[in-house]
Tab-separated table of C-alpha atoms in Angstrom:
chain	number	residue	atom	x	y	z
L	1	UNK	CA	247.221	79.553	-10.688
L	2	UNK	CA	247.958	76.617	-12.915
L	3	UNK	CA	250.191	76.599	-15.963
L	4	UNK	CA	251.606	74.174	-18.504
L	5	UNK	CA	254.882	74.213	-20.420
L	6	UNK	CA	255.447	71.988	-23.412
L	7	UNK	CA	259.080	71.804	-24.399
L	8	UNK	CA	259.557	71.998	-28.139
L	9	UNK	CA	256.961	73.395	-30.513
L	10	UNK	CA	258.012	70.768	-33.068
L	11	UNK	CA	259.305	67.224	-32.607
L	12	UNK	CA	260.484	65.205	-35.583
L	13	UNK	CA	260.921	61.415	-35.511
L	14	UNK	CA	261.315	58.617	-38.000
L	15	UNK	CA	258.600	56.027	-38.436
L	16	UNK	CA	259.182	53.253	-35.901
L	17	UNK	CA	261.185	55.457	-33.535
L	18	UNK	CA	260.317	56.366	-29.964
L	19	UNK	CA	258.035	59.352	-29.484
L	20	UNK	CA	258.643	61.577	-26.451
L	21	UNK	CA	256.653	64.772	-25.952
L	22	UNK	CA	257.474	66.739	-22.828
L	23	UNK	CA	255.048	68.488	-20.489
L	24	UNK	CA	255.708	70.248	-17.193
L	25	UNK	CA	253.003	71.837	-15.095
L	26	UNK	CA	252.503	73.987	-12.061
L	27	UNK	CA	249.514	73.694	-9.769
L	28	UNK	CA	248.716	74.779	-6.219
L	29	UNK	CA	246.642	71.653	-5.534
L	30	UNK	CA	246.892	68.043	-6.749
L	31	UNK	CA	246.453	68.263	-10.491
L	32	UNK	CA	244.399	66.462	-13.047
L	33	UNK	CA	246.474	66.064	-16.213
L	34	UNK	CA	245.481	65.446	-19.799
L	35	UNK	CA	246.949	64.893	-23.234
L	36	UNK	CA	244.842	65.799	-26.245
L	37	UNK	CA	245.576	65.309	-29.945
L	38	UNK	CA	244.408	67.527	-32.792
L	39	UNK	CA	244.474	66.433	-36.420
L	40	UNK	CA	244.296	69.057	-39.184
L	41	UNK	CA	240.959	70.850	-39.411
L	42	UNK	CA	239.556	68.968	-36.445
L	43	UNK	CA	238.876	69.584	-32.786
L	44	UNK	CA	240.847	68.110	-29.918
L	45	UNK	CA	240.461	64.497	-28.883
L	46	UNK	CA	241.461	63.077	-25.506
L	47	UNK	CA	244.430	60.684	-25.633
L	48	UNK	CA	244.702	59.960	-21.930
L	49	UNK	CA	244.286	61.497	-18.499
L	50	UNK	CA	245.603	61.229	-14.974
L	51	UNK	CA	243.268	61.894	-12.072
L	52	UNK	CA	244.287	59.716	-9.132
L	53	UNK	CA	245.814	56.301	-8.576
L	54	UNK	CA	248.351	54.676	-10.883
L	55	UNK	CA	250.885	57.188	-12.124
L	56	UNK	CA	251.481	55.392	-15.423
L	57	UNK	CA	248.492	56.033	-17.631
L	58	UNK	CA	247.753	54.243	-20.874
L	59	UNK	CA	245.712	55.890	-23.589
L	60	UNK	CA	244.516	55.322	-27.095
L	61	UNK	CA	246.688	54.561	-30.131
L	62	UNK	CA	249.499	53.074	-28.023
L	63	UNK	CA	250.343	56.271	-26.135
L	64	UNK	CA	251.117	56.414	-22.439
L	65	UNK	CA	252.204	59.051	-19.947
L	66	UNK	CA	253.699	58.985	-16.472
L	67	UNK	CA	252.805	61.449	-13.728
L	68	UNK	CA	255.926	62.376	-11.762
L	69	UNK	CA	254.988	64.620	-8.875
L	70	UNK	CA	258.570	65.311	-7.816
L	71	UNK	CA	259.410	66.556	-11.305
L	72	UNK	CA	255.996	68.159	-11.946
L	73	UNK	CA	256.000	66.379	-15.283
L	74	UNK	CA	253.583	64.392	-17.413
L	75	UNK	CA	255.548	63.369	-20.502
L	76	UNK	CA	253.822	61.515	-23.338
L	77	UNK	CA	255.504	58.524	-24.973
L	78	UNK	CA	254.902	55.926	-27.643
L	79	UNK	CA	257.413	53.131	-28.338
L	80	UNK	CA	257.070	53.173	-32.121
L	81	UNK	CA	255.846	56.110	-34.183
L	82	UNK	CA	253.439	55.616	-37.055
L	83	UNK	CA	252.807	58.005	-39.920
L	84	UNK	CA	249.241	58.455	-38.690
L	85	UNK	CA	250.574	59.907	-35.401
L	86	UNK	CA	251.521	63.141	-37.160
L	87	UNK	CA	249.377	65.772	-35.434
L	88	UNK	CA	249.390	68.541	-32.833
L	89	UNK	CA	249.542	67.393	-29.212
L	90	UNK	CA	248.374	69.439	-26.249
L	91	UNK	CA	249.046	68.907	-22.573
L	92	UNK	CA	246.491	70.344	-20.136
L	93	UNK	CA	246.114	70.683	-16.367
L	94	UNK	CA	243.143	71.349	-14.151
L	95	UNK	CA	243.185	71.674	-10.403
L	96	UNK	CA	240.054	69.916	-9.258
L	97	UNK	CA	238.494	70.588	-5.904
L	98	UNK	CA	239.837	73.734	-4.283
L	99	UNK	CA	241.289	75.050	-7.490
L	100	UNK	CA	240.274	75.947	-10.991
L	101	UNK	CA	238.702	72.994	-12.725
L	102	UNK	CA	238.859	74.777	-16.069
L	103	UNK	CA	241.744	73.122	-17.961
L	104	UNK	CA	244.724	75.242	-18.926
L	105	UNK	CA	246.424	74.116	-22.131
L	106	UNK	CA	250.032	74.177	-23.192
L	107	UNK	CA	251.036	75.804	-26.467
L	108	UNK	CA	251.117	72.462	-28.246
L	109	UNK	CA	253.783	70.297	-29.877
L	110	UNK	CA	253.600	69.416	-33.531
L	111	UNK	CA	254.732	65.840	-34.107
L	112	UNK	CA	256.300	65.212	-37.515
L	113	UNK	CA	256.842	61.608	-38.573
L	114	UNK	CA	259.286	60.867	-41.399
L	115	UNK	CA	259.037	57.671	-43.462
K	1	UNK	CA	226.021	59.097	-29.044
K	2	UNK	CA	226.382	62.174	-31.254
K	3	UNK	CA	229.396	64.373	-30.641
K	4	UNK	CA	229.695	68.109	-30.197
K	5	UNK	CA	228.398	69.967	-33.235
K	6	UNK	CA	229.540	73.440	-34.194
K	7	UNK	CA	228.114	75.641	-36.922
K	8	UNK	CA	229.155	77.173	-39.179
K	9	UNK	CA	232.462	75.425	-39.869
K	10	UNK	CA	233.905	78.275	-41.899
K	11	UNK	CA	232.980	81.919	-42.245
K	12	UNK	CA	234.470	85.133	-43.552
K	13	UNK	CA	233.593	88.536	-42.148
K	14	UNK	CA	234.903	92.065	-42.511
K	15	UNK	CA	236.134	94.357	-39.775
K	16	UNK	CA	233.360	95.960	-37.777
K	17	UNK	CA	230.835	93.228	-38.417
K	18	UNK	CA	229.547	90.876	-35.776
K	19	UNK	CA	229.342	87.083	-35.777
K	20	UNK	CA	227.407	84.401	-33.923
K	21	UNK	CA	228.688	80.856	-33.569
K	22	UNK	CA	226.611	77.920	-32.401
K	23	UNK	CA	227.443	74.799	-30.406
K	24	UNK	CA	225.322	71.756	-29.603
K	25	UNK	CA	226.867	69.679	-26.791
K	26	UNK	CA	226.755	65.953	-26.256
K	27	UNK	CA	223.373	64.881	-24.934
K	28	UNK	CA	223.365	65.051	-21.131
K	29	UNK	CA	226.312	67.463	-20.899
K	30	UNK	CA	225.335	70.687	-19.206
K	31	UNK	CA	228.708	72.397	-19.244
K	32	UNK	CA	229.842	74.148	-22.422
K	33	UNK	CA	233.187	75.902	-22.738
K	34	UNK	CA	234.530	78.043	-25.548
K	35	UNK	CA	238.161	78.412	-26.587
K	36	UNK	CA	239.925	80.575	-29.133
K	37	UNK	CA	242.809	78.906	-30.939
K	38	UNK	CA	245.406	80.907	-32.853
K	39	UNK	CA	248.943	80.023	-33.993
K	40	UNK	CA	250.410	82.775	-31.838
K	41	UNK	CA	248.485	82.328	-28.584
K	42	UNK	CA	247.482	78.680	-28.658
K	43	UNK	CA	244.252	77.710	-26.888
K	44	UNK	CA	242.788	80.558	-24.871
K	45	UNK	CA	239.767	80.036	-22.604
K	46	UNK	CA	236.844	82.345	-23.371
K	47	UNK	CA	234.047	81.301	-21.027
K	48	UNK	CA	232.129	78.384	-19.571
K	49	UNK	CA	228.389	78.003	-19.193
K	50	UNK	CA	226.500	75.592	-16.982
K	51	UNK	CA	222.716	75.396	-16.775
K	52	UNK	CA	222.321	78.694	-18.645
K	53	UNK	CA	224.701	80.563	-16.310
K	54	UNK	CA	228.178	81.803	-17.080
K	55	UNK	CA	230.351	80.221	-14.384
K	56	UNK	CA	233.813	81.164	-15.580
K	57	UNK	CA	235.227	83.782	-17.887
K	58	UNK	CA	238.624	84.202	-19.477
K	59	UNK	CA	240.525	87.387	-20.125
K	60	UNK	CA	238.807	88.637	-23.254
K	61	UNK	CA	237.195	92.032	-23.969
K	62	UNK	CA	233.474	92.588	-23.632
K	63	UNK	CA	233.067	92.249	-27.403
K	64	UNK	CA	233.085	88.514	-26.757
K	65	UNK	CA	229.893	87.238	-25.214
K	66	UNK	CA	227.935	84.059	-24.994
K	67	UNK	CA	224.823	82.424	-23.731
K	68	UNK	CA	223.389	79.017	-23.094
K	69	UNK	CA	219.859	77.845	-23.665
K	70	UNK	CA	217.711	75.509	-21.603
K	71	UNK	CA	218.583	72.590	-23.895
K	72	UNK	CA	222.316	73.269	-23.174
K	73	UNK	CA	223.006	74.531	-26.675
K	74	UNK	CA	225.287	77.528	-26.600
K	75	UNK	CA	226.108	80.490	-28.774
K	76	UNK	CA	228.967	82.903	-28.698
K	77	UNK	CA	228.949	86.340	-30.264
K	78	UNK	CA	231.772	88.618	-31.256
K	79	UNK	CA	230.841	92.207	-32.025
K	80	UNK	CA	232.843	94.852	-33.872
K	81	UNK	CA	235.204	92.302	-35.368
K	82	UNK	CA	238.915	93.045	-35.551
K	83	UNK	CA	241.571	91.426	-37.738
K	84	UNK	CA	243.025	89.795	-34.640
K	85	UNK	CA	239.786	87.902	-34.043
K	86	UNK	CA	240.630	85.578	-36.922
K	87	UNK	CA	240.919	82.199	-35.267
K	88	UNK	CA	239.510	78.732	-34.806
K	89	UNK	CA	236.782	78.883	-32.176
K	90	UNK	CA	236.350	75.606	-30.358
K	91	UNK	CA	233.423	74.544	-28.259
K	92	UNK	CA	233.740	71.745	-25.714
K	93	UNK	CA	231.133	70.056	-23.579
K	94	UNK	CA	231.644	68.084	-20.393
K	95	UNK	CA	230.081	66.696	-17.267
K	96	UNK	CA	231.853	69.298	-15.123
K	97	UNK	CA	229.880	70.170	-12.050
K	98	UNK	CA	227.443	67.318	-12.406
K	99	UNK	CA	228.830	65.157	-9.625
K	100	UNK	CA	231.288	63.463	-11.930
K	101	UNK	CA	234.423	65.353	-11.153
K	102	UNK	CA	236.179	62.083	-10.482
K	103	UNK	CA	236.329	61.933	-14.267
K	104	UNK	CA	238.708	64.835	-14.103
K	105	UNK	CA	236.745	67.239	-16.194
K	106	UNK	CA	237.461	65.689	-19.582
K	107	UNK	CA	236.406	67.977	-22.410
K	108	UNK	CA	234.765	66.766	-25.609
K	109	UNK	CA	235.523	69.139	-28.459
K	110	UNK	CA	233.697	70.007	-31.623
K	111	UNK	CA	235.545	70.483	-34.894
K	112	UNK	CA	235.473	74.243	-34.507
K	113	UNK	CA	234.337	77.280	-36.438
K	114	UNK	CA	237.103	78.914	-38.431
K	115	UNK	CA	236.575	82.657	-38.576
K	116	UNK	CA	238.489	84.856	-40.997
K	117	UNK	CA	238.209	88.616	-40.587
K	118	UNK	CA	239.207	90.711	-43.617
């Protein structure tokens, strides 16, 4: 069975500071990994995903994430936070062929950006 | 291309009533999944439909049901509502199972239907 752990239900940063949101997963087969963002009163929107190939993945709005198999991690980063980045962020894993392709989501991390 | 459309966006019901929520997927997407989102439990998978068949089901009681029509539109129904059913219900469509798994099963979400049970 697959699972996702997001460390920290809330992360607070100043505008212009580095954003780091942590995600660790467990999966019995090679995983597909996703980060989604949810703004208030909206659905989830895909930020980026890792399927195969390059382990450093770039997404929208300047975000990127690195798949580290040895650490079973897929942390999300952004060099400089903007006020508009304030939102809820969800990490998700699916297992692809041989496993459950239905994504399992982490509990979410609320990103707070201070001026 | 139009996104995933969910109706209604907001609704208020009382305990014991039943509710039906509707979801229109992105054109060409045949997979529709439903999730329940609450502050306490996060995103919980309800079920997934593909070509009018339920392919996967989460761990929810039988009061929660769904169906999918030939045009891929989907509905979910909750009967005998309980206070704990208050949540944001999210629908997501995807190309899962349509020979595009290399895309990794990306989900496209609607804005959700917020249900309040009094």
